[in-house]
Structures are given as structure tokens and as C-alpha cells.
Coordinates of C-alpha atoms in Angstrom, one line a residue:
M1 CA 72.7 -13.0 49.3
I2 CA 73.1 -15.7 52.0
C3 CA 76.1 -17.0 49.8
L4 CA 77.3 -13.5 49.3
L5 CA 77.6 -12.5 53.0
L6 CA 78.5 -16.3 53.8
G7 CA 81.2 -16.2 51.0
V8 CA 80.1 -19.8 50.0
P9 CA 79.9 -20.1 46.1
Y10 CA 76.5 -19.5 44.4
E11 CA 77.7 -22.0 42.0
D12 CA 77.3 -24.8 44.8
R13 CA 73.9 -23.9 45.6
E14 CA 72.0 -27.0 44.3
R15 CA 74.5 -29.0 46.2
F16 CA 74.1 -27.0 49.8
Q17 CA 70.0 -26.8 48.8
T18 CA 69.4 -30.4 48.9
L19 CA 71.4 -31.3 51.9
G20 CA 69.7 -28.4 53.7
Q21 CA 66.4 -29.7 52.7
T22 CA 66.8 -33.0 54.2
L23 CA 68.2 -31.5 57.1
L24 CA 65.2 -29.9 57.9
S25 CA 62.7 -32.3 56.5
N26 CA 60.2 -34.0 59.1
T27 CA 59.9 -37.0 56.9
R28 CA 63.3 -38.2 56.0
P29 CA 64.7 -41.5 57.4
L30 CA 67.1 -40.3 60.6
E31 CA 70.2 -42.1 58.7
E32 CA 69.3 -39.2 55.7
V33 CA 69.1 -36.6 58.0
A34 CA 72.6 -37.5 59.7
A35 CA 74.3 -38.0 56.2
A36 CA 73.1 -34.2 54.8
Q37 CA 74.1 -33.0 58.5
E38 CA 77.7 -34.7 58.1
G39 CA 77.6 -33.8 54.4
L40 CA 76.9 -30.0 55.0
Q41 CA 79.7 -30.1 58.1
E42 CA 82.5 -31.5 55.5
Y43 CA 81.2 -29.2 52.9
L44 CA 81.6 -26.0 55.1
R45 CA 84.8 -27.3 57.0
G46 CA 86.8 -27.8 53.4
L47 CA 85.5 -24.1 52.4
A48 CA 86.4 -22.6 55.9
A49 CA 90.1 -24.2 55.7
H50 CA 90.5 -22.3 52.2
K51 CA 89.1 -19.3 53.8
R52 CA 91.6 -19.4 56.4
K53 CA 94.2 -19.6 54.2
Q54 CA 92.8 -17.3 51.7
P55 CA 90.7 -15.0 53.7
Q56 CA 87.9 -12.8 52.1
D57 CA 85.3 -9.9 53.1
D58 CA 83.1 -12.6 54.4
I59 CA 81.4 -14.2 57.5
L60 CA 83.1 -17.7 56.8
S61 CA 86.4 -16.1 56.4
R62 CA 85.8 -14.1 60.1
L63 CA 84.8 -17.5 61.7
A64 CA 87.8 -19.3 60.3
G65 CA 90.1 -16.9 61.2
R66 CA 88.9 -16.9 65.0
G67 CA 91.1 -18.7 67.2
D68 CA 88.2 -19.7 69.7
L69 CA 86.4 -21.2 67.3
S70 CA 87.7 -25.2 66.2
P71 CA 87.1 -25.9 62.3
R72 CA 84.1 -27.6 63.6
E73 CA 82.7 -24.9 65.5
A74 CA 83.0 -22.5 63.0
A75 CA 81.5 -25.2 60.5
T76 CA 78.9 -25.8 62.1
T77 CA 77.9 -21.9 62.8
G78 CA 77.9 -22.0 58.9
V79 CA 75.9 -24.6 58.5
M80 CA 73.2 -23.0 60.8
L81 CA 73.7 -19.3 59.0
L82 CA 73.6 -21.1 55.4
V83 CA 70.4 -23.3 55.7
A84 CA 68.1 -21.0 57.9
G85 CA 69.4 -17.6 55.8
H86 CA 68.5 -19.7 52.5
E87 CA 65.8 -22.0 53.2
S88 CA 63.5 -20.0 55.1
T89 CA 63.9 -16.3 52.9
A90 CA 63.4 -18.7 49.8
N91 CA 60.4 -20.5 51.2
M92 CA 58.9 -17.3 52.8
I93 CA 59.1 -15.6 49.2
A94 CA 57.3 -18.2 47.6
L95 CA 54.8 -19.1 50.1
S96 CA 54.2 -15.1 50.1
T97 CA 53.5 -14.7 46.3
A98 CA 51.3 -17.5 46.2
L99 CA 49.3 -16.2 49.1
L100 CA 49.3 -12.9 47.3
L101 CA 48.2 -14.1 44.0
E102 CA 45.4 -15.7 46.1
H103 CA 44.4 -12.2 47.2
P104 CA 44.9 -10.0 44.1
E105 CA 42.6 -7.3 45.4
Q106 CA 45.8 -6.6 48.2
I107 CA 48.7 -6.7 45.9
A108 CA 47.8 -3.1 44.9
R109 CA 49.2 -2.5 48.4
L110 CA 52.9 -3.1 47.4
A111 CA 52.9 -0.1 44.9
D112 CA 52.9 2.1 47.8
P113 CA 56.6 2.0 49.4
A114 CA 55.6 3.3 52.5
A115 CA 53.0 0.6 52.9
V116 CA 55.7 -2.5 51.9
P117 CA 57.2 -2.7 55.1
G118 CA 53.8 -3.2 57.1
A119 CA 52.4 -5.7 54.4
V120 CA 55.6 -7.6 54.8
E121 CA 55.1 -7.7 58.4
E122 CA 51.4 -9.1 58.1
L123 CA 52.6 -11.8 55.8
L124 CA 54.9 -12.8 58.1
R125 CA 52.4 -13.2 60.9
H126 CA 49.8 -14.9 58.6
L127 CA 52.3 -17.5 57.6
T128 CA 54.8 -18.2 60.4
I129 CA 56.6 -20.5 58.4
V130 CA 58.4 -22.3 61.6
H131 CA 55.3 -24.7 62.2
S132 CA 57.6 -27.4 64.5
G133 CA 56.8 -25.5 68.0
L134 CA 58.9 -24.9 71.1
S135 CA 59.1 -28.2 73.3
R136 CA 59.3 -27.4 76.9
V137 CA 59.0 -29.2 80.2
A138 CA 56.8 -27.4 83.3
L139 CA 59.5 -27.5 86.5
E140 CA 56.8 -26.7 88.8
D141 CA 52.7 -27.1 88.7
V142 CA 51.3 -24.0 87.0
E143 CA 48.2 -22.9 85.6
L144 CA 48.1 -21.5 81.9
G145 CA 45.1 -20.6 80.0
G146 CA 43.3 -22.2 82.5
I147 CA 44.7 -25.4 82.4
E148 CA 46.8 -26.9 85.1
I149 CA 50.2 -28.2 84.2
K150 CA 51.8 -30.6 86.3
A151 CA 55.6 -30.6 87.1
G152 CA 57.5 -32.8 84.7
E153 CA 54.6 -32.5 81.7
G154 CA 55.7 -31.6 78.5
V155 CA 54.4 -28.3 76.4
I156 CA 54.4 -27.3 72.8
A157 CA 54.3 -23.7 72.5
L158 CA 53.2 -23.3 68.6
I159 CA 54.6 -20.1 67.1
S160 CA 51.8 -19.9 64.5
T161 CA 48.8 -20.4 66.9
A162 CA 50.3 -17.2 69.1
N163 CA 50.7 -15.1 65.6
R164 CA 46.3 -16.0 65.3
D165 CA 45.4 -14.5 68.7
E166 CA 41.9 -13.0 68.6
E167 CA 43.5 -10.3 71.6
T168 CA 46.1 -9.3 69.9
F169 CA 45.7 -9.2 66.0
G170 CA 41.7 -8.6 66.2
G171 CA 42.0 -5.2 65.7
P172 CA 39.4 -2.6 66.7
D173 CA 37.3 -3.4 64.2
H174 CA 37.5 -7.2 65.1
R175 CA 39.4 -8.5 61.7
P176 CA 39.8 -12.4 62.1
P177 CA 43.5 -13.2 62.9
G178 CA 43.0 -16.1 60.2
K179 CA 42.3 -13.5 57.5
L180 CA 45.3 -11.8 55.3
D181 CA 44.8 -7.9 55.8
L182 CA 48.1 -6.1 54.7
D183 CA 46.6 -3.2 56.5
R184 CA 47.1 -4.8 59.7
D185 CA 49.1 -3.7 62.4
A186 CA 51.2 -7.2 63.0
H187 CA 54.3 -5.8 64.3
R188 CA 53.8 -7.9 67.6
H189 CA 53.9 -10.8 65.6
L190 CA 56.5 -13.5 66.8
A191 CA 57.4 -15.2 63.6
F192 CA 61.0 -14.1 64.5
G193 CA 61.0 -15.5 67.9
F194 CA 60.8 -13.3 70.9
G195 CA 63.2 -11.2 73.7
V196 CA 66.4 -12.4 73.5
H197 CA 65.7 -15.5 71.5
Q198 CA 65.2 -13.8 68.1
C199 CA 66.5 -14.9 64.8
L200 CA 69.6 -12.6 64.3
G201 CA 68.9 -12.7 60.5
Q202 CA 65.6 -10.5 60.7
S203 CA 66.6 -7.4 59.6
L204 CA 68.2 -9.4 56.0
A205 CA 65.0 -11.2 55.8
R206 CA 63.0 -8.2 56.3
A207 CA 64.8 -6.4 53.8
E208 CA 65.0 -9.3 51.2
L209 CA 61.3 -9.7 51.6
Q210 CA 60.1 -6.4 51.0
I211 CA 62.5 -5.7 47.9
A212 CA 61.8 -9.4 46.2
L213 CA 58.0 -8.6 46.9
A214 CA 57.4 -5.3 45.9
T215 CA 59.9 -5.7 42.6
L216 CA 58.1 -9.1 41.5
F217 CA 54.2 -7.6 41.4
R218 CA 55.9 -4.2 40.2
R219 CA 57.7 -5.9 36.7
L220 CA 54.9 -8.5 36.5
P221 CA 51.8 -6.7 36.9
G222 CA 50.1 -9.7 35.4
L223 CA 51.3 -12.7 37.2
Q224 CA 49.2 -15.4 38.1
L225 CA 49.2 -19.2 39.4
A226 CA 49.6 -21.6 36.5
V227 CA 48.0 -24.3 38.3
P228 CA 44.8 -24.4 40.4
R229 CA 45.5 -24.1 44.5
D230 CA 44.9 -27.7 45.3
E231 CA 47.4 -28.6 43.0
L232 CA 50.3 -26.7 44.6
R233 CA 52.9 -28.7 46.5
F234 CA 53.9 -27.7 50.1
S235 CA 56.7 -29.0 52.0
D236 CA 56.8 -30.0 55.7
G237 CA 60.0 -29.5 57.5
L238 CA 61.2 -27.2 60.0
F239 CA 60.3 -24.2 57.5
Y240 CA 57.0 -24.4 56.3
G241 CA 57.3 -24.1 52.1
M242 CA 57.4 -24.7 48.9
P243 CA 59.5 -26.6 46.4
S244 CA 58.7 -24.5 43.4
L245 CA 55.7 -22.0 42.5
P246 CA 54.4 -22.7 39.3
V247 CA 53.4 -19.3 38.0
R248 CA 52.5 -17.1 34.4
W249 CA 52.2 -13.9 33.4

């Protein structure tokens, strides 16, 4: 879907997927990350130059055709949209599927079309695939949660921790936030950010998740994990995710 919207050839997905995973990795050497960044830039610059000459009805053509963006700026924006729009949703679909297969009693909720949007919000809250945290520096002395933070001290705000807040997500019956509950009202989660700093692709991501998960479990009602839970492989980068999900049905 992100290839279609951006105007990126789908047959190139293996190339940009490999580069994107390297770019977002927390464990790869810095020189590999830098090389992946430049590789994606080079790829999108060449594609943007082609779109400038032969524009089509896609986002990259519009970026390339803007007079106020340099070729590098257009390519940089394209890299951000491509990587964020592909890696985040692909990992979220895999993680959601694995989590639901561990809680088969809740999968039935996806059979009700009216319940699917709320179920996806709970999955977004529970999984919170951005685990890197937001780094900030205090400009003045401040007390936060009973702890004094001095001016100049660093703070890391973890979105995943906020999404497990007892007061916000505990509910009237004190359901623990650490437990998956597809009936929970999870709409105040911060998986897409907050205020003006929200993900611009969140509407697309929600639609993709709702369609993918509801369709998957409707068409493959006997879906199961093909390996024990402790044998699943998880990736640790900007987006917490899975390189693959072995299943059987």
C-alpha cells in the first residue's frame, strides 16, 4: 500500500526493506546505518528525478514537482514516508497476529465489524511498537511524579510506559493495563504520539490493521503458531517487531 501511494515500484521492496531495517536498527554499526541511509537516499533521488520528468498520480511525483524542495529534500521526505509507512505497519500486523494467537479466546471479537476498530486501538496500546523513547533535557528545575529533575538533566519519556498507565487504562473494574483486553477503551493511547506531534499516517495505519487482521482470521480460522512462543524471533530497532512469523493452519 505504501508503495502504491508513494509511487515506489513494488518489485523493489526487497531492496528498500533491507536498507530500511538496517537504518532503523539499534545494534548495527554506525557505518552500516549511514550506508543504508545513503543507499535509500540515492534510490529515492533517482526515482524522484524520473518522476520529475514523467510525473504520475503519486506522492513522490508531487514532492519532486515542488519548486520549494531540492532533490535531496524530496528524497529525504520520501525515505521517511517509505520506511515509516512500511516497517511500522508490517511489524504491527505480525506482532498483533502473534499476540492474538496467544489469546485465542479474544480472536472472536474480530468477527464483529463494529468491534474491530476498538480492538485495533487496544493492540496499538498494548504493543506500542516504538520503544526508543523521547529524549529531552530539562530547561529548568521541575518536579515530576514526586521526583525532582534539575535543569540540564536528561529525561527519556517512554511511550510504552505511558500506555500501561493504571489510572488511564485500568478501567472501572481495574483491569490491569498489562493484560490484553480487546473490549478495553484504549482510544487515549499514545502509540501515534500526541498533540501536534502525531503520526501523519495514522489513519492509513489504522485502516491497514483493521482490514488485515479481520480478513486474516476470517479466512484462516484455524491459524496457529508453528513454533513455541519462546522460539519466535523479535527485532529490536526503532520499531519493535518481527522479521517473520511462522504459522500454520
